[in-house]
Amino acid sequence: DAGITQSPRYKITETGRQVTLMCHQTWSHSYMFWYRQDLGHGLRLIYYSAAADITDKGEVPDGYVVSRSKTENFPLTLESATRSQTSVYFCASSPGQGVSYEQYFGPGTRLTVT
Amino acid sequence: AQKITQTQPGMFVQEKEAVTLDCTYDTSDPSYGLFWYKQPSSGEMIFLIYQGSYDQQNATEGRYSLNFQKARKSANLVISASQLGDSAMYFCAMREAYLSGSARQLTFGSGTQLTVLP
């Protein structure tokens, strides 16, 4: 199906484990983003990518790693999960860099770290 | 300083009435875009409306309109003829042309939970 998908939709993991959240988009959008959503904070940017093999940090990057070997995929890895990383994670994509370009969001992944 | 401020954590409105959700923003970038997203209880983020900083007219999309007051740095969302399905969290967001660097990310407010009463 066309669009942007995330997997898994729900994940429970233990403190210290590595976990990878997947994001896939079918539009060939250049820009992709990872946000986390926490109560009282809205969405905050973790990492973004302007193209394959080009990534950079956002507002809250500590504890996360990203890669983008293909335009359509943008996985987010928590190298050693902590309870403070319990959150809802959204992947988004955008076709361009201008201010008017809408960002298209995936359905989100709810991650719980115990 | 907060870039996007939504001062109403929760609001109630009667079905079929209009409601205004407040959003103020802070930027010195001459070029920026303002967005509103809806997040129903199912969790997805749904784009509603966009207003560019250079747009002369207020944006409208069906029952949604954006009351853009540039001098006051406000971008309030107006929903006319509220429906039960409008009950959701609403986020205001901004994208700056220059000051956000190459990220061009959206900066979000903390949201307003709207409940439409039958």
Short mmCIF file of C-alpha atoms in Angstrom, two decimals:
data_model
loop_
_atom_site.label_atom_id
_atom_site.label_comp_id
_atom_site.label_asym_id
_atom_site.label_seq_id
_atom_site.Cartn_x
_atom_site.Cartn_y
_atom_site.Cartn_z
CA ASP A 1 0.00 0.00 0.00
CA ALA A 2 1.14 3.52 -0.71
CA GLY A 3 2.00 5.73 2.19
CA ILE A 4 4.16 5.59 5.25
CA THR A 5 4.19 2.61 7.55
CA GLN A 6 5.82 1.86 10.87
CA SER A 7 6.58 -1.41 12.56
CA PRO A 8 6.03 -2.68 15.10
CA ARG A 9 2.98 -0.71 16.19
CA TYR A 10 3.49 -1.75 19.81
CA LYS A 11 6.64 -2.90 21.55
CA ILE A 12 7.53 -3.76 25.10
CA THR A 13 11.20 -4.15 25.89
CA GLU A 14 13.44 -4.29 28.91
CA THR A 15 15.93 -1.72 30.10
CA GLY A 16 19.29 -2.17 28.41
CA ARG A 17 18.03 -4.01 25.35
CA GLN A 18 18.54 -2.79 21.82
CA VAL A 19 15.38 -2.17 19.84
CA THR A 20 14.84 -0.98 16.27
CA LEU A 21 11.77 0.80 15.04
CA MET A 22 11.15 0.59 11.31
CA CYS A 23 9.77 3.23 8.98
CA HIS A 24 8.98 2.75 5.30
CA GLN A 25 7.52 5.20 2.80
CA THR A 26 6.46 4.57 -0.78
CA TRP A 27 6.45 8.13 -2.09
CA SER A 28 10.22 8.48 -2.58
CA HIS A 29 10.17 11.59 -0.40
CA SER A 30 13.63 13.01 0.19
CA TYR A 31 13.09 14.08 3.77
CA MET A 32 12.31 11.77 6.64
CA PHE A 33 11.96 12.49 10.33
CA TRP A 34 11.66 10.71 13.64
CA TYR A 35 9.66 12.36 16.44
CA ARG A 36 8.76 11.25 19.91
CA GLN A 37 5.53 12.26 21.59
CA ASP A 38 5.32 12.66 25.34
CA LEU A 39 2.56 14.17 27.43
CA GLY A 40 2.96 17.92 27.74
CA HIS A 41 5.65 18.14 25.08
CA GLY A 42 3.85 17.69 21.81
CA LEU A 43 6.18 16.05 19.30
CA ARG A 44 9.93 16.54 19.46
CA LEU A 45 12.38 15.80 16.69
CA ILE A 46 14.91 13.04 17.33
CA TYR A 47 16.69 12.71 13.98
CA TYR A 48 16.06 13.63 10.41
CA SER A 49 17.41 12.73 7.00
CA ALA A 50 17.58 14.89 3.90
CA ALA A 51 18.39 11.98 1.57
CA ALA A 52 19.87 8.50 1.58
CA ASP A 53 23.09 8.45 3.62
CA ILE A 54 22.47 11.97 4.97
CA THR A 55 21.24 12.16 8.54
CA ASP A 56 21.49 14.69 11.33
CA LYS A 57 20.44 15.22 14.91
CA GLY A 58 17.30 16.92 16.03
CA GLU A 59 16.26 18.27 19.41
CA VAL A 60 16.48 15.06 21.47
CA PRO A 61 18.98 12.65 19.81
CA ASP A 62 20.73 11.14 22.85
CA GLY A 63 20.37 7.38 23.08
CA TYR A 64 19.21 6.96 19.49
CA VAL A 65 20.89 5.97 16.25
CA VAL A 66 19.54 6.20 12.72
CA SER A 67 20.61 5.08 9.28
CA ARG A 68 19.25 5.56 5.81
CA SER A 69 20.79 3.34 3.20
CA LYS A 70 17.71 3.47 0.98
CA THR A 71 15.42 6.42 0.30
CA GLU A 72 12.34 4.56 1.42
CA ASN A 73 13.56 3.28 4.78
CA PHE A 74 14.57 5.15 7.90
CA PRO A 75 15.05 2.87 10.91
CA LEU A 76 15.50 4.23 14.44
CA THR A 77 17.55 2.20 16.92
CA LEU A 78 17.62 2.55 20.67
CA GLU A 79 21.02 1.10 21.46
CA SER A 80 20.37 0.47 25.16
CA ALA A 81 16.78 1.27 26.03
CA THR A 82 15.98 3.28 29.16
CA ARG A 83 12.66 3.90 30.88
CA SER A 84 12.79 7.55 29.83
CA GLN A 85 12.52 6.36 26.23
CA THR A 86 9.04 5.03 26.86
CA SER A 87 7.06 7.08 24.38
CA VAL A 88 5.10 7.09 21.15
CA TYR A 89 7.39 7.38 18.15
CA PHE A 90 6.29 8.89 14.87
CA CYS A 91 8.05 8.70 11.56
CA ALA A 92 7.27 11.37 8.98
CA SER A 93 8.29 12.20 5.44
CA SER A 94 8.18 15.30 3.30
CA PRO A 95 8.75 15.78 -0.44
CA GLY A 96 10.62 19.04 -0.14
CA GLN A 97 12.44 21.52 1.95
CA GLY A 98 10.21 24.57 1.66
CA VAL A 99 8.17 25.80 4.58
CA SER A 100 4.90 24.95 2.85
CA TYR A 101 5.62 21.27 2.47
CA GLU A 102 3.41 19.18 4.65
CA GLN A 103 4.90 16.35 6.63
CA TYR A 104 3.13 13.03 6.30
CA PHE A 105 3.09 10.97 9.44
CA GLY A 106 3.11 7.26 9.99
CA PRO A 107 0.68 5.64 12.43
CA GLY A 108 3.17 5.66 15.30
CA THR A 109 4.88 3.03 17.45
CA ARG A 110 4.05 2.84 21.12
CA LEU A 111 7.19 1.73 22.96
CA THR A 112 7.25 0.73 26.59
CA VAL A 113 10.57 0.15 28.34
CA THR A 114 10.24 -1.81 31.58
CA ALA B 1 11.23 30.63 25.01
CA GLN B 2 8.56 28.35 23.64
CA LYS B 3 8.30 28.62 19.91
CA ILE B 4 4.71 27.41 19.84
CA THR B 5 2.32 28.01 22.72
CA GLN B 6 -1.09 26.45 23.07
CA THR B 7 -2.58 27.77 26.29
CA GLN B 8 -5.73 25.64 26.35
CA PRO B 9 -4.95 22.11 27.55
CA GLY B 10 -8.61 21.15 27.17
CA MET B 11 -11.74 22.63 25.67
CA PHE B 12 -15.40 21.68 25.40
CA VAL B 13 -17.85 22.72 22.71
CA GLN B 14 -21.45 21.85 21.95
CA GLU B 15 -22.14 19.99 18.77
CA LYS B 16 -22.88 22.33 15.84
CA GLU B 17 -21.23 25.31 17.51
CA ALA B 18 -17.99 26.95 16.40
CA VAL B 19 -14.83 26.72 18.47
CA THR B 20 -11.48 28.53 18.38
CA LEU B 21 -8.27 26.84 19.42
CA ASP B 22 -5.50 29.27 20.30
CA CYS B 23 -1.94 29.17 19.06
CA THR B 24 0.79 31.76 19.45
CA TYR B 25 4.26 31.44 18.02
CA ASP B 26 7.64 33.02 18.41
CA THR B 27 10.09 33.44 15.58
CA SER B 28 12.28 36.06 13.99
CA ASP B 29 12.47 34.14 10.73
CA PRO B 30 10.84 36.22 7.98
CA SER B 31 9.57 33.09 6.24
CA TYR B 32 7.70 30.37 8.03
CA GLY B 33 4.72 28.10 7.74
CA LEU B 34 2.09 27.30 10.32
CA PHE B 35 0.27 23.98 10.42
CA TRP B 36 -2.53 22.43 12.37
CA TYR B 37 -2.75 18.69 12.91
CA LYS B 38 -5.50 16.61 14.45
CA GLN B 39 -4.76 13.53 16.52
CA PRO B 40 -7.82 11.41 17.29
CA SER B 41 -7.79 8.77 19.99
CA SER B 42 -6.58 6.24 17.43
CA GLY B 43 -3.26 8.10 17.45
CA GLU B 44 -2.54 9.09 13.87
CA MET B 45 -1.54 12.64 12.96
CA ILE B 46 -3.90 14.18 10.41
CA PHE B 47 -2.96 17.38 8.58
CA LEU B 48 -5.75 19.97 8.65
CA ILE B 49 -4.59 23.32 7.36
CA TYR B 50 -1.56 25.40 6.41
CA GLN B 51 -0.81 29.13 6.51
CA GLY B 52 2.30 30.72 5.04
CA SER B 53 3.82 33.79 6.63
CA TYR B 54 3.51 35.72 3.40
CA ASP B 55 -0.05 34.65 2.65
CA GLN B 56 -2.33 37.66 2.50
CA GLN B 57 -5.52 35.76 3.18
CA ASN B 58 -6.45 33.45 5.99
CA ALA B 59 -6.38 29.80 4.99
CA THR B 60 -9.60 27.80 4.85
CA GLU B 61 -10.24 24.09 4.35
CA GLY B 62 -13.85 23.08 4.59
CA ARG B 63 -14.97 23.63 8.18
CA TYR B 64 -11.49 24.64 9.24
CA SER B 65 -10.14 28.15 9.00
CA LEU B 66 -7.02 29.72 10.34
CA ASN B 67 -7.27 33.15 11.95
CA PHE B 68 -3.78 34.44 11.17
CA GLN B 69 -2.74 37.64 12.93
CA LYS B 70 0.88 38.15 11.99
CA ALA B 71 1.55 41.19 14.14
CA ARG B 72 0.24 39.36 17.20
CA LYS B 73 2.02 36.15 16.15
CA SER B 74 -1.11 34.14 16.51
CA ALA B 75 -2.56 31.42 14.31
CA ASN B 76 -5.80 30.28 15.84
CA LEU B 77 -7.76 27.38 14.38
CA VAL B 78 -11.48 27.90 13.98
CA ILE B 79 -13.70 24.86 13.57
CA SER B 80 -17.20 25.73 12.44
CA ALA B 81 -20.26 23.56 13.07
CA SER B 82 -18.48 21.13 15.40
CA GLN B 83 -19.16 17.44 15.01
CA LEU B 84 -18.72 14.60 17.46
CA GLY B 85 -15.92 13.30 15.27
CA ASP B 86 -13.98 16.50 15.89
CA SER B 87 -13.18 15.31 19.42
CA ALA B 88 -9.42 14.92 19.36
CA MET B 89 -6.10 16.47 20.32
CA TYR B 90 -5.14 19.40 18.11
CA PHE B 91 -1.56 20.49 17.56
CA CYS B 92 -0.26 23.74 16.18
CA ALA B 93 3.17 23.53 14.51
CA MET B 94 5.61 25.82 12.77
CA ARG B 95 8.28 25.31 10.16
CA GLU B 96 10.91 28.02 9.73
CA ALA B 97 12.70 28.64 6.46
CA TYR B 98 16.08 29.71 7.79
CA LEU B 99 16.37 29.49 11.56
CA SER B 100 15.63 25.78 11.81
CA GLY B 101 18.66 25.02 9.66
CA SER B 102 18.60 22.25 7.11
CA ALA B 103 16.21 20.18 9.22
CA ARG B 104 13.18 22.26 8.39
CA GLN B 105 11.49 20.28 11.11
CA LEU B 106 8.09 21.03 12.51
CA THR B 107 8.11 22.52 15.99
CA PHE B 108 4.96 21.53 17.84
CA GLY B 109 2.93 23.03 20.62
CA SER B 110 1.77 20.87 23.51
CA GLY B 111 -1.72 20.47 22.08
CA THR B 112 -5.34 21.17 22.99
CA GLN B 113 -7.74 18.33 23.77
CA LEU B 114 -11.10 19.21 22.24
CA THR B 115 -14.24 17.43 23.36
CA VAL B 116 -17.45 17.94 21.41
CA LEU B 117 -20.57 17.45 23.52
CA PRO B 118 -23.80 16.06 22.04
#
